[in-house]
Amino acid sequence: MGNLLKVLTCTDLEQEPNFFLDFENAQPTEAEREVWEKVDLVLKDARGILDELQAYKGAGQEIREAIQNPNDEALQKVAWVAVVPLVGKLKKFYQFSQRLEAALHSLLGALTSETYDNPTQNLEREQALAKQFAEILHFTLRFDELKMTNPAIQNDFSYYRRTLSRMRINNTPTEGEKEVNNELANRISLFYADATPMLKTLSDGTTKFVSENKNLPIENTTDCLSTMASVCKVMLETPEYRSRFTSEETVSFCLRVMVGVIILYDYVHPVGAFSKSSKIDMKGCIKVLRDQPPNSVEGLLNALRYTTKHLNDESTNKTIKSMLQQQ
């Protein structure tokens, strides 16, 4: 297993931690197995969630016809019958976000523990868990990319809530309410109201993990995140390491993971990822993104532009802002 993660000697002044981590083949050790198996159950369902979201077409036409013909009961029924199963899917995606947050807590508990002296050792000895952490980040950014380009999701759910409310007022039997009661509907509505709901779930979950583990220094968590960002940056910018990938998909995987950990770091670290005291080489990470084919990274650049917490702070380096604003 030691071959999977190689710690490199770093000669720059900041002693940036550089790693090669095999995201493609890392397997759990006995020490990792309990957490790994728990998280694996969640990750096995992640692919299906993305497939369902990608195939989500919505009930736009049925809803438009129902709204344009409010007195046509047949059209109202057609729209309702179309929307109810879609709301079942939206509920499933929301409930999966809760499972994902629980999996994140399990991984952070292992990767930030004080069993070892520093994040280098944690990642070196728990590579399969680091890979799962990366897979969660990859899923999260992909989910949010798909959600942002599908307005039908919020339109369908808004129509469902409005219709349900009207049915209650009119004392109409509401079979669809069994799908989502009012309290759950409020939570689901808040979830989808966010531009990047899964990323918000992870950001809030990471912040919650830090606040619930007051005996654990916050640096354990932020150093884990900054180390992972360095892992990805070095693998992407170094031809020798990049050539070890057996699939081109691993490049987009690394890019998403790098951006995901930067955003989490920006939420958890007191002054964020863009300050001078940040342990993430933001200029280097942005350069790596800029070096990719433009169409392949615009969504990731937008994630840094619009979903980070501290980018617009006065303390943020102007060069970093400029690098991100370039089209």
mmCIF file of C-alpha atoms in Angstrom:
data_model
loop_
_atom_site.group_PDB
_atom_site.id
_atom_site.type_symbol
_atom_site.label_atom_id
_atom_site.label_comp_id
_atom_site.label_asym_id
_atom_site.label_seq_id
_atom_site.Cartn_x
_atom_site.Cartn_y
_atom_site.Cartn_z
ATOM 1 C CA MET A 1 0.000 0.000 0.000
ATOM 2 C CA GLY A 2 2.922 2.338 0.575
ATOM 3 C CA ASN A 3 3.401 2.637 -3.177
ATOM 4 C CA LEU A 4 0.025 4.295 -3.570
ATOM 5 C CA LEU A 5 0.936 7.445 -1.710
ATOM 6 C CA LYS A 6 4.379 8.884 -2.175
ATOM 7 C CA VAL A 7 5.468 11.858 -0.099
ATOM 8 C CA LEU A 8 7.721 14.100 -2.122
ATOM 9 C CA THR A 9 10.549 16.259 -0.851
ATOM 10 C CA CYS A 10 9.424 19.848 -1.244
ATOM 11 C CA THR A 11 11.974 22.620 -1.712
ATOM 12 C CA ASP A 12 9.790 25.734 -1.758
ATOM 13 C CA LEU A 13 9.668 28.144 1.168
ATOM 14 C CA GLU A 14 6.166 27.236 2.283
ATOM 15 C CA GLN A 15 6.887 23.507 2.367
ATOM 16 C CA GLU A 16 3.674 22.770 0.537
ATOM 17 C CA PRO A 17 2.733 19.105 1.078
ATOM 18 C CA ASN A 18 2.810 17.247 -2.244
ATOM 19 C CA PHE A 19 1.537 13.707 -2.750
ATOM 20 C CA PHE A 20 0.779 11.169 -5.390
ATOM 21 C CA LEU A 21 -2.373 9.336 -4.336
ATOM 22 C CA ASP A 22 -3.764 6.534 -6.454
ATOM 23 C CA PHE A 23 -7.450 7.446 -6.657
ATOM 24 C CA GLU A 24 -8.025 4.549 -9.045
ATOM 25 C CA ASN A 25 -6.822 1.532 -7.060
ATOM 26 C CA ALA A 26 -6.573 2.225 -3.306
ATOM 27 C CA GLN A 27 -7.999 -0.681 -1.264
ATOM 28 C CA PRO A 28 -8.932 -0.617 2.438
ATOM 29 C CA THR A 29 -6.652 -2.023 5.118
ATOM 30 C CA GLU A 30 -8.152 -3.901 8.055
ATOM 31 C CA ALA A 31 -7.923 -0.731 10.165
ATOM 32 C CA GLU A 32 -9.987 1.181 7.590
ATOM 33 C CA ARG A 33 -12.489 -1.537 6.787
ATOM 34 C CA GLU A 34 -15.272 -0.701 9.269
ATOM 35 C CA VAL A 35 -15.588 2.939 8.173
ATOM 36 C CA TRP A 36 -14.914 2.044 4.526
ATOM 37 C CA GLU A 37 -17.772 -0.487 4.386
ATOM 38 C CA LYS A 38 -20.208 1.962 5.976
ATOM 39 C CA VAL A 39 -19.303 4.699 3.462
ATOM 40 C CA ASP A 40 -19.237 2.239 0.556
ATOM 41 C CA LEU A 41 -22.948 1.516 1.065
ATOM 42 C CA VAL A 42 -23.653 5.204 0.443
ATOM 43 C CA LEU A 43 -21.288 5.547 -2.507
ATOM 44 C CA LYS A 44 -22.813 2.497 -4.229
ATOM 45 C CA ASP A 45 -26.086 4.434 -4.469
ATOM 46 C CA ALA A 46 -24.427 7.658 -5.645
ATOM 47 C CA ARG A 47 -24.085 6.565 -9.279
ATOM 48 C CA GLY A 48 -27.795 5.755 -9.476
ATOM 49 C CA ILE A 49 -28.692 9.143 -7.963
ATOM 50 C CA LEU A 50 -26.666 10.938 -10.644
ATOM 51 C CA ASP A 51 -28.246 8.814 -13.385
ATOM 52 C CA GLU A 52 -31.750 9.610 -12.116
ATOM 53 C CA LEU A 53 -30.960 13.319 -11.849
ATOM 54 C CA GLN A 54 -29.472 13.388 -15.349
ATOM 55 C CA ALA A 55 -32.614 11.726 -16.718
ATOM 56 C CA TYR A 56 -34.960 14.073 -14.794
ATOM 57 C CA LYS A 57 -37.184 15.778 -17.396
ATOM 58 C CA GLY A 58 -39.826 17.384 -15.194
ATOM 59 C CA ALA A 59 -43.528 17.966 -15.792
ATOM 60 C CA GLY A 60 -43.239 21.407 -17.380
ATOM 61 C CA GLN A 61 -45.754 20.854 -20.169
ATOM 62 C CA GLU A 62 -48.405 19.282 -17.924
ATOM 63 C CA ILE A 63 -47.981 22.086 -15.364
ATOM 64 C CA ARG A 64 -48.237 24.839 -18.006
ATOM 65 C CA GLU A 65 -51.427 23.359 -19.424
ATOM 66 C CA ALA A 66 -52.948 23.026 -15.952
ATOM 67 C CA ILE A 67 -52.101 26.642 -15.053
ATOM 68 C CA GLN A 68 -53.407 27.994 -18.377
ATOM 69 C CA ASN A 69 -56.691 26.076 -17.925
ATOM 70 C CA PRO A 70 -57.451 26.374 -14.181
ATOM 71 C CA ASN A 71 -61.062 25.214 -14.568
ATOM 72 C CA ASP A 72 -60.216 22.075 -16.524
ATOM 73 C CA GLU A 73 -60.238 19.377 -13.858
ATOM 74 C CA ALA A 74 -58.906 16.741 -16.247
ATOM 75 C CA LEU A 75 -55.764 18.802 -16.953
ATOM 76 C CA GLN A 76 -55.329 19.479 -13.214
ATOM 77 C CA LYS A 77 -55.386 15.746 -12.592
ATOM 78 C CA VAL A 78 -52.923 15.038 -15.441
ATOM 79 C CA ALA A 79 -50.444 17.551 -13.964
ATOM 80 C CA TRP A 80 -50.847 16.179 -10.442
ATOM 81 C CA VAL A 81 -50.354 12.585 -11.582
ATOM 82 C CA ALA A 82 -47.205 13.656 -13.444
ATOM 83 C CA VAL A 83 -45.744 15.642 -10.543
ATOM 84 C CA VAL A 84 -46.293 13.271 -7.604
ATOM 85 C CA PRO A 85 -43.775 10.581 -8.704
ATOM 86 C CA LEU A 86 -41.250 13.310 -9.575
ATOM 87 C CA VAL A 87 -41.571 14.683 -6.058
ATOM 88 C CA GLY A 88 -40.838 11.158 -4.850
ATOM 89 C CA LYS A 89 -37.530 11.369 -6.712
ATOM 90 C CA LEU A 90 -36.739 14.821 -5.296
ATOM 91 C CA LYS A 91 -37.436 13.458 -1.822
ATOM 92 C CA LYS A 92 -35.062 10.548 -2.523
ATOM 93 C CA PHE A 93 -32.278 12.942 -3.606
ATOM 94 C CA TYR A 94 -32.774 15.033 -0.446
ATOM 95 C CA GLN A 95 -32.686 11.971 1.810
ATOM 96 C CA PHE A 96 -29.515 10.843 0.058
ATOM 97 C CA SER A 97 -27.899 14.179 0.970
ATOM 98 C CA GLN A 98 -28.481 13.311 4.640
ATOM 99 C CA ARG A 99 -26.831 9.922 4.179
ATOM 100 C CA LEU A 100 -23.941 11.623 2.404
ATOM 101 C CA GLU A 101 -23.442 14.009 5.317
ATOM 102 C CA ALA A 102 -23.334 11.075 7.755
ATOM 103 C CA ALA A 103 -20.737 9.348 5.552
ATOM 104 C CA LEU A 104 -18.687 12.556 5.467
ATOM 105 C CA HIS A 105 -18.684 12.677 9.278
ATOM 106 C CA SER A 106 -17.417 9.091 9.442
ATOM 107 C CA LEU A 107 -14.579 9.857 7.018
ATOM 108 C CA LEU A 108 -13.591 13.113 8.708
ATOM 109 C CA GLY A 109 -13.535 11.301 12.033
ATOM 110 C CA ALA A 110 -10.953 8.871 10.641
ATOM 111 C CA LEU A 111 -8.912 11.265 8.491
ATOM 112 C CA THR A 112 -8.570 13.962 11.163
ATOM 113 C CA SER A 113 -7.970 11.670 14.148
ATOM 114 C CA GLU A 114 -4.859 12.175 16.234
ATOM 115 C CA THR A 115 -3.810 8.559 15.815
ATOM 116 C CA TYR A 116 -1.007 9.873 13.596
ATOM 117 C CA ASP A 117 1.176 12.967 13.837
ATOM 118 C CA ASN A 118 -0.069 14.886 10.791
ATOM 119 C CA PRO A 119 -2.333 14.769 7.706
ATOM 120 C CA THR A 120 0.494 13.230 5.679
ATOM 121 C CA GLN A 121 0.490 10.138 7.868
ATOM 122 C CA ASN A 122 -3.317 9.986 8.029
ATOM 123 C CA LEU A 123 -3.555 9.969 4.244
ATOM 124 C CA GLU A 124 -0.616 7.640 3.811
ATOM 125 C CA ARG A 125 -2.123 4.996 6.079
ATOM 126 C CA GLU A 126 -5.787 5.532 5.207
ATOM 127 C CA GLN A 127 -5.637 5.879 1.450
ATOM 128 C CA ALA A 128 -8.876 4.022 0.730
ATOM 129 C CA LEU A 129 -10.753 6.426 3.026
ATOM 130 C CA ALA A 130 -9.075 9.394 1.319
ATOM 131 C CA LYS A 131 -10.292 7.975 -1.996
ATOM 132 C CA GLN A 132 -13.850 7.704 -0.646
ATOM 133 C CA PHE A 133 -13.665 11.288 0.601
ATOM 134 C CA ALA A 134 -12.610 12.292 -2.918
ATOM 135 C CA GLU A 135 -15.511 10.289 -4.399
ATOM 136 C CA ILE A 136 -17.995 12.135 -2.172
ATOM 137 C CA LEU A 137 -16.616 15.481 -3.353
ATOM 138 C CA HIS A 138 -16.713 14.356 -6.983
ATOM 139 C CA PHE A 139 -20.336 13.246 -6.629
ATOM 140 C CA THR A 140 -21.281 16.502 -4.877
ATOM 141 C CA LEU A 141 -19.975 18.822 -7.563
ATOM 142 C CA ARG A 142 -21.419 16.665 -10.342
ATOM 143 C CA PHE A 143 -24.847 16.592 -8.645
ATOM 144 C CA ASP A 144 -24.867 20.369 -8.290
ATOM 145 C CA GLU A 145 -23.766 20.909 -11.902
ATOM 146 C CA LEU A 146 -26.744 18.835 -13.047
ATOM 147 C CA LYS A 147 -29.152 20.527 -10.635
ATOM 148 C CA MET A 148 -28.133 24.046 -11.692
ATOM 149 C CA THR A 149 -28.942 23.306 -15.333
ATOM 150 C CA ASN A 150 -32.376 21.834 -14.582
ATOM 151 C CA PRO A 151 -34.966 24.492 -13.584
ATOM 152 C CA ALA A 152 -37.712 21.857 -13.739
ATOM 153 C CA ILE A 153 -36.687 20.636 -10.271
ATOM 154 C CA GLN A 154 -37.775 23.763 -8.406
ATOM 155 C CA ASN A 155 -40.715 24.394 -10.748
ATOM 156 C CA ASP A 156 -42.094 20.893 -10.149
ATOM 157 C CA PHE A 157 -41.712 21.128 -6.387
ATOM 158 C CA SER A 158 -43.260 24.623 -6.212
ATOM 159 C CA TYR A 159 -46.261 23.429 -8.212
ATOM 160 C CA TYR A 160 -46.603 20.390 -5.949
ATOM 161 C CA ARG A 161 -46.652 22.558 -2.803
ATOM 162 C CA ARG A 162 -49.094 25.089 -4.235
ATOM 163 C CA THR A 163 -51.459 22.351 -5.424
ATOM 164 C CA LEU A 164 -51.231 20.490 -2.117
ATOM 165 C CA SER A 165 -52.072 23.667 -0.229
ATOM 166 C CA ARG A 166 -55.082 24.325 -2.467
ATOM 167 C CA MET A 167 -56.290 20.734 -2.029
ATOM 168 C CA ARG A 168 -56.143 21.104 1.755
ATOM 169 C CA ILE A 169 -58.129 24.346 1.653
ATOM 170 C CA ASN A 170 -60.762 22.666 -0.535
ATOM 171 C CA ASN A 171 -60.714 19.481 1.584
ATOM 172 C CA THR A 172 -59.805 17.484 -1.521
ATOM 173 C CA PRO A 173 -58.299 14.007 -0.888
ATOM 174 C CA THR A 174 -54.515 14.406 -1.248
ATOM 175 C CA GLU A 175 -52.892 11.115 -2.055
ATOM 176 C CA GLY A 176 -49.639 12.878 -2.874
ATOM 177 C CA GLU A 177 -49.270 14.093 0.722
ATOM 178 C CA LYS A 178 -48.232 10.603 1.728
ATOM 179 C CA GLU A 179 -45.139 11.252 -0.404
ATOM 180 C CA VAL A 180 -44.056 14.424 1.442
ATOM 181 C CA ASN A 181 -45.690 15.873 4.543
ATOM 182 C CA ASN A 182 -45.591 19.621 5.272
ATOM 183 C CA GLU A 183 -42.557 19.592 7.579
ATOM 184 C CA LEU A 184 -40.494 17.518 5.154
ATOM 185 C CA ALA A 185 -41.675 19.697 2.269
ATOM 186 C CA ASN A 186 -40.269 22.768 4.038
ATOM 187 C CA ARG A 187 -36.875 21.105 4.442
ATOM 188 C CA ILE A 188 -36.800 19.837 0.865
ATOM 189 C CA SER A 189 -37.779 23.283 -0.417
ATOM 190 C CA LEU A 190 -34.886 24.893 1.483
ATOM 191 C CA PHE A 191 -32.523 22.245 0.119
ATOM 192 C CA TYR A 192 -33.391 22.907 -3.533
ATOM 193 C CA ALA A 193 -33.561 26.689 -3.046
ATOM 194 C CA ASP A 194 -29.771 26.697 -2.751
ATOM 195 C CA ALA A 195 -27.903 26.946 -6.065
ATOM 196 C CA THR A 196 -25.581 24.128 -4.981
ATOM 197 C CA PRO A 197 -27.536 22.043 -2.449
ATOM 198 C CA MET A 198 -25.136 19.108 -2.072
ATOM 199 C CA LEU A 199 -22.151 21.415 -1.631
ATOM 200 C CA LYS A 200 -24.059 23.325 1.040
ATOM 201 C CA THR A 201 -24.841 20.010 2.740
ATOM 202 C CA LEU A 202 -21.117 19.120 2.816
ATOM 203 C CA SER A 203 -20.035 22.620 3.873
ATOM 204 C CA ASP A 204 -22.591 22.708 6.695
ATOM 205 C CA GLY A 205 -21.703 19.114 7.602
ATOM 206 C CA THR A 206 -17.982 19.893 7.809
ATOM 207 C CA THR A 207 -18.627 22.991 9.926
ATOM 208 C CA LYS A 208 -20.914 20.905 12.169
ATOM 209 C CA PHE A 209 -18.213 18.230 12.476
ATOM 210 C CA VAL A 210 -15.713 20.850 13.687
ATOM 211 C CA SER A 211 -18.169 22.375 16.183
ATOM 212 C CA GLU A 212 -19.199 18.960 17.560
ATOM 213 C CA ASN A 213 -15.581 17.858 18.055
ATOM 214 C CA LYS A 214 -14.326 20.703 20.218
ATOM 215 C CA ASN A 215 -11.470 18.591 21.580
ATOM 216 C CA LEU A 216 -10.119 18.153 18.058
ATOM 217 C CA PRO A 217 -8.028 21.113 16.860
ATOM 218 C CA ILE A 218 -9.647 22.793 13.852
ATOM 219 C CA GLU A 219 -6.258 22.509 12.105
ATOM 220 C CA ASN A 220 -6.750 18.730 11.931
ATOM 221 C CA THR A 221 -9.687 19.298 9.605
ATOM 222 C CA THR A 222 -8.350 22.261 7.609
ATOM 223 C CA ASP A 223 -4.932 20.593 7.165
ATOM 224 C CA CYS A 224 -6.633 17.443 5.875
ATOM 225 C CA LEU A 225 -8.483 19.556 3.284
ATOM 226 C CA SER A 226 -5.465 21.633 2.230
ATOM 227 C CA THR A 227 -3.348 18.487 1.922
ATOM 228 C CA MET A 228 -5.950 16.906 -0.358
ATOM 229 C CA ALA A 229 -5.985 20.056 -2.517
ATOM 230 C CA SER A 230 -2.192 19.791 -2.867
ATOM 231 C CA VAL A 231 -2.463 16.102 -3.764
ATOM 232 C CA CYS A 232 -4.757 16.923 -6.667
ATOM 233 C CA LYS A 233 -2.846 19.996 -7.847
ATOM 234 C CA VAL A 234 0.492 18.182 -8.018
ATOM 235 C CA MET A 235 -0.946 15.160 -9.815
ATOM 236 C CA LEU A 236 -2.593 17.407 -12.400
ATOM 237 C CA GLU A 237 0.365 19.706 -13.069
ATOM 238 C CA THR A 238 3.091 17.050 -13.126
ATOM 239 C CA PRO A 239 3.225 15.001 -16.363
ATOM 240 C CA GLU A 240 5.018 12.127 -14.616
ATOM 241 C CA TYR A 241 2.114 11.685 -12.199
ATOM 242 C CA ARG A 242 -0.654 12.496 -14.646
ATOM 243 C CA SER A 243 0.655 9.795 -16.973
ATOM 244 C CA ARG A 244 -0.073 7.218 -14.263
ATOM 245 C CA PHE A 245 -3.824 7.707 -14.668
ATOM 246 C CA THR A 246 -5.275 4.812 -16.613
ATOM 247 C CA SER A 247 -8.381 6.826 -17.542
ATOM 248 C CA GLU A 248 -8.863 10.407 -18.738
ATOM 249 C CA GLU A 249 -11.881 10.539 -16.423
ATOM 250 C CA THR A 250 -9.443 10.589 -13.501
ATOM 251 C CA VAL A 251 -8.344 14.062 -14.646
ATOM 252 C CA SER A 252 -11.880 15.484 -14.289
ATOM 253 C CA PHE A 253 -12.199 13.532 -11.024
ATOM 254 C CA CYS A 254 -9.065 15.226 -9.623
ATOM 255 C CA LEU A 255 -10.198 18.659 -10.803
ATOM 256 C CA ARG A 256 -13.586 18.288 -9.084
ATOM 257 C CA VAL A 257 -12.019 16.987 -5.891
ATOM 258 C CA MET A 258 -9.508 19.853 -5.802
ATOM 259 C CA VAL A 259 -12.272 22.440 -6.165
ATOM 260 C CA GLY A 260 -14.477 20.653 -3.623
ATOM 261 C CA VAL A 261 -11.839 20.631 -0.885
ATOM 262 C CA ILE A 262 -11.002 24.290 -1.569
ATOM 263 C CA ILE A 263 -14.649 25.233 -1.015
ATOM 264 C CA LEU A 264 -14.908 23.146 2.160
ATOM 265 C CA TYR A 265 -11.651 24.676 3.437
ATOM 266 C CA ASP A 266 -12.996 28.149 2.701
ATOM 267 C CA TYR A 267 -16.049 27.465 4.861
ATOM 268 C CA VAL A 268 -14.289 25.775 7.753
ATOM 269 C CA HIS A 269 -11.075 27.825 8.039
ATOM 270 C CA PRO A 270 -11.620 31.020 10.098
ATOM 271 C CA VAL A 271 -10.226 33.293 7.332
ATOM 272 C CA GLY A 272 -10.791 30.998 4.362
ATOM 273 C CA ALA A 273 -8.871 29.652 1.387
ATOM 274 C CA PHE A 274 -7.964 32.985 -0.200
ATOM 275 C CA SER A 275 -6.097 34.640 2.666
ATOM 276 C CA LYS A 276 -2.322 34.885 2.968
ATOM 277 C CA SER A 277 -2.391 32.431 5.872
ATOM 278 C CA SER A 278 -4.209 29.779 3.769
ATOM 279 C CA LYS A 279 -2.265 26.551 3.310
ATOM 280 C CA ILE A 280 -3.735 26.130 -0.176
ATOM 281 C CA ASP A 281 -1.786 27.471 -3.149
ATOM 282 C CA MET A 282 -4.810 29.169 -4.736
ATOM 283 C CA LYS A 283 -2.859 30.695 -7.613
ATOM 284 C CA GLY A 284 -1.433 27.283 -8.459
ATOM 285 C CA CYS A 285 -4.850 25.608 -8.247
ATOM 286 C CA ILE A 286 -6.498 28.228 -10.474
ATOM 287 C CA LYS A 287 -3.632 27.913 -12.968
ATOM 288 C CA VAL A 288 -4.189 24.152 -13.115
ATOM 289 C CA LEU A 289 -7.873 24.797 -13.904
ATOM 290 C CA ARG A 290 -6.974 27.401 -16.531
ATOM 291 C CA ASP A 291 -4.610 24.937 -18.205
ATOM 292 C CA GLN A 292 -7.495 22.541 -18.992
ATOM 293 C CA PRO A 293 -9.744 22.778 -22.093
ATOM 294 C CA PRO A 294 -12.014 25.790 -21.277
ATOM 295 C CA ASN A 295 -15.368 24.041 -21.745
ATOM 296 C CA SER A 296 -14.400 21.296 -19.311
ATOM 297 C CA VAL A 297 -13.776 23.533 -16.278
ATOM 298 C CA GLU A 298 -16.164 26.496 -16.551
ATOM 299 C CA GLY A 299 -18.540 24.888 -14.036
ATOM 300 C CA LEU A 300 -15.670 24.394 -11.575
ATOM 301 C CA LEU A 301 -14.437 27.972 -12.004
ATOM 302 C CA ASN A 302 -18.012 29.137 -11.382
ATOM 303 C CA ALA A 303 -18.113 27.035 -8.220
ATOM 304 C CA LEU A 304 -15.052 28.931 -6.936
ATOM 305 C CA ARG A 305 -16.500 32.268 -8.076
ATOM 306 C CA TYR A 306 -19.975 31.888 -6.635
ATOM 307 C CA THR A 307 -20.076 29.219 -3.899
ATOM 308 C CA THR A 308 -17.050 30.102 -1.776
ATOM 309 C CA LYS A 309 -17.420 32.182 1.373
ATOM 310 C CA HIS A 310 -14.352 34.445 1.450
ATOM 311 C CA LEU A 311 -13.463 35.222 -2.190
ATOM 312 C CA ASN A 312 -14.875 38.753 -1.977
ATOM 313 C CA ASP A 313 -13.238 39.577 1.365
ATOM 314 C CA GLU A 314 -11.051 42.677 1.282
ATOM 315 C CA SER A 315 -8.087 40.549 2.352
ATOM 316 C CA THR A 316 -8.270 38.383 -0.794
ATOM 317 C CA ASN A 317 -5.287 38.836 -3.083
ATOM 318 C CA LYS A 318 -6.270 40.928 -6.136
ATOM 319 C CA THR A 319 -4.301 38.635 -8.448
ATOM 320 C CA ILE A 320 -6.402 35.657 -7.323
ATOM 321 C CA LYS A 321 -9.633 37.605 -7.949
ATOM 322 C CA SER A 322 -8.365 38.643 -11.371
ATOM 323 C CA MET A 323 -7.392 35.072 -12.279
ATOM 324 C CA LEU A 324 -10.901 33.867 -11.443
ATOM 325 C CA GLN A 325 -12.691 36.724 -13.210
ATOM 326 C CA GLN A 326 -10.949 36.151 -16.538
ATOM 327 C CA GLN A 327 -13.261 34.600 -19.098
#
